[in-house]
Tab-separated table of C-alpha atoms in Angstrom:
chain	number	residue	atom	x	y	z
A	1	GLN	CA	-6.939	-2.065	-17.374
A	2	VAL	CA	-4.358	-2.737	-13.560
A	3	GLN	CA	-5.224	-5.187	-11.674
A	4	LEU	CA	-3.623	-5.279	-8.198
A	5	VAL	CA	-3.042	-8.305	-5.666
A	6	GLU	CA	-1.838	-7.934	-2.147
A	7	SER	CA	0.000	-10.547	0.219
A	8	GLY	CA	1.898	-10.645	3.317
A	9	GLY	CA	-0.593	-9.436	6.122
A	10	GLY	CA	-1.384	-11.525	8.818
A	11	LEU	CA	-1.613	-11.899	13.021
A	12	VAL	CA	1.311	-10.018	14.942
A	13	GLN	CA	2.194	-8.712	18.431
A	14	ALA	CA	2.472	-5.252	19.067
A	15	GLY	CA	6.450	-4.218	18.258
A	16	GLY	CA	6.608	-6.874	15.865
A	17	SER	CA	6.938	-6.323	11.703
A	18	LEU	CA	5.089	-7.625	8.647
A	19	ARG	CA	5.772	-7.017	4.982
A	20	LEU	CA	3.265	-6.182	2.880
A	21	SER	CA	3.285	-7.002	-0.901
A	22	CYS	CA	1.330	-5.858	-4.055
A	23	ALA	CA	1.560	-7.023	-7.381
A	24	ALA	CA	0.412	-4.860	-10.245
A	25	SER	CA	-0.586	-6.173	-13.628
A	26	GLY	CA	-1.919	-4.846	-17.246
A	27	SER	CA	-1.512	-1.349	-18.089
A	28	ILE	CA	1.714	-1.024	-15.920
A	29	PHE	CA	3.301	1.252	-18.223
A	30	SER	CA	1.297	4.345	-17.314
A	31	ILE	CA	1.185	4.040	-13.335
A	32	ASN	CA	2.966	6.825	-12.242
A	33	SER	CA	2.371	6.618	-8.469
A	34	MET	CA	1.378	3.358	-6.037
A	35	GLY	CA	0.508	3.376	-2.103
A	36	TRP	CA	-1.069	1.417	0.970
A	37	TYR	CA	-4.198	2.694	2.577
A	38	ARG	CA	-6.165	1.253	5.468
A	39	GLN	CA	-9.502	1.320	6.749
A	40	ALA	CA	-9.829	0.331	10.517
A	41	PRO	CA	-13.356	-0.248	11.906
A	42	GLY	CA	-15.396	2.714	12.041
A	43	LYS	CA	-12.390	5.035	10.325
A	44	GLN	CA	-12.212	6.400	7.288
A	45	ARG	CA	-9.793	5.082	5.011
A	46	GLU	CA	-6.421	6.943	4.948
A	47	LEU	CA	-3.415	7.040	2.947
A	48	VAL	CA	-0.561	4.780	4.622
A	49	ALA	CA	2.653	5.506	2.316
A	50	ALA	CA	2.730	6.130	-1.500
A	51	ILE	CA	5.730	5.836	-3.618
A	52	THR	CA	6.156	7.704	-7.296
A	53	SER	CA	7.834	6.062	-10.514
A	54	GLY	CA	10.255	8.457	-9.872
A	55	GLY	CA	11.068	7.227	-6.098
A	56	SER	CA	9.826	9.998	-4.163
A	57	THR	CA	7.746	9.072	-0.603
A	58	ASN	CA	4.992	9.652	1.272
A	59	TYR	CA	4.240	8.990	4.521
A	60	ALA	CA	1.452	9.345	7.105
A	61	ASP	CA	2.523	10.998	10.177
A	62	SER	CA	1.488	7.934	12.052
A	63	VAL	CA	4.280	6.079	10.435
A	64	LYS	CA	6.850	7.856	9.795
A	65	GLY	CA	10.400	5.876	10.809
A	66	ARG	CA	8.186	3.102	11.227
A	67	PHE	CA	7.009	1.784	7.913
A	68	THR	CA	8.847	1.851	4.385
A	69	ILE	CA	6.990	1.577	0.743
A	70	SER	CA	9.918	0.162	-2.134
A	71	ARG	CA	8.914	-0.765	-5.274
A	72	GLU	CA	10.653	-3.447	-7.379
A	73	ASN	CA	10.323	-2.819	-10.878
A	74	ALA	CA	10.989	-5.642	-12.642
A	75	LYS	CA	8.289	-7.783	-10.615
A	76	ASN	CA	5.472	-4.924	-10.913
A	77	THR	CA	5.376	-5.114	-7.196
A	78	VAL	CA	5.438	-2.744	-4.402
A	79	TYR	CA	6.062	-3.644	-1.185
A	80	LEU	CA	5.521	-2.322	2.823
A	81	GLN	CA	7.816	-2.878	5.199
A	82	MET	CA	6.203	-2.543	8.752
A	83	ASN	CA	8.337	-2.363	11.530
A	84	SER	CA	7.090	-1.814	15.249
A	85	LEU	CA	3.489	-2.377	15.030
A	86	LYS	CA	0.994	-0.886	17.491
A	87	PRO	CA	-2.295	-2.413	17.992
A	88	GLU	CA	-3.858	1.503	16.405
A	89	ASP	CA	-2.334	0.016	12.713
A	90	THR	CA	-5.031	-2.904	12.670
A	91	ALA	CA	-6.745	-2.048	9.458
A	92	VAL	CA	-7.630	-3.438	6.210
A	93	TYR	CA	-4.508	-2.483	4.448
A	94	TYR	CA	-4.888	-1.994	0.288
A	95	CYS	CA	-2.875	-1.442	-2.762
A	96	ASN	CA	-3.734	1.334	-4.775
A	97	ALA	CA	-2.376	2.405	-8.194
A	98	ASP	CA	-2.690	6.016	-10.331
A	99	ARG	CA	-2.771	5.670	-13.734
A	100	THR	CA	-2.166	9.061	-15.654
A	101	THR	CA	-2.753	8.781	-19.386
A	102	VAL	CA	-3.646	12.000	-21.921
A	103	TRP	CA	-7.528	10.305	-21.431
A	104	GLY	CA	-7.583	10.893	-17.727
A	105	SER	CA	-6.236	9.711	-14.597
A	106	TYR	CA	-7.550	6.219	-13.028
A	107	ALA	CA	-6.955	4.820	-9.594
A	108	TYR	CA	-7.155	0.677	-8.867
A	109	TRP	CA	-7.308	-0.923	-5.956
A	110	GLY	CA	-6.590	-4.557	-4.779
A	111	GLN	CA	-8.742	-6.620	-2.722
A	112	GLY	CA	-7.155	-5.870	0.861
A	113	THR	CA	-5.012	-7.938	3.351
A	114	GLN	CA	-6.067	-7.879	7.133
A	115	VAL	CA	-3.425	-6.948	9.478
A	116	THR	CA	-3.845	-7.832	13.129
A	117	VAL	CA	-1.762	-6.050	15.417
A	118	SER	CA	-2.453	-7.542	19.504
A	119	SER	CA	-1.003	-5.959	22.539
C-alpha cells in the first residue's frame, strides 16, 4: 500500500513557474516508477511526465522543454518543475506511483492539486 500527498499547486500568470511535490509513504520499496498526470475540464486524464527507479524520464510532447520531473530518493519525493506555463496547462495534477511485486502491478494516486494559469 502506498500513500501519495501532492503539494505546490496554485494560481500563476502565463510564463510563470510552479514546482509540484509528491511525497510517497507506505510500501515504497517496491515502487518502480512515479509520475504526474493532469486532467483539464472536458478532457481525459493524460500523462505529463514519469520517472523510473533507474532515473529514466518520459514527457508528454506538450511539455517537453518546459517541465522537468525529478526525484529525491532519501525523502521518497518526486517533483515536477513547471516553467513557461501556459493557460492550456491549467488542470488538476495528480501524482501517480506504480508498484510491481511478484503478485502483480498496482497503481496509486494522490488527491490532486489544482494548477491554474491565467493569461
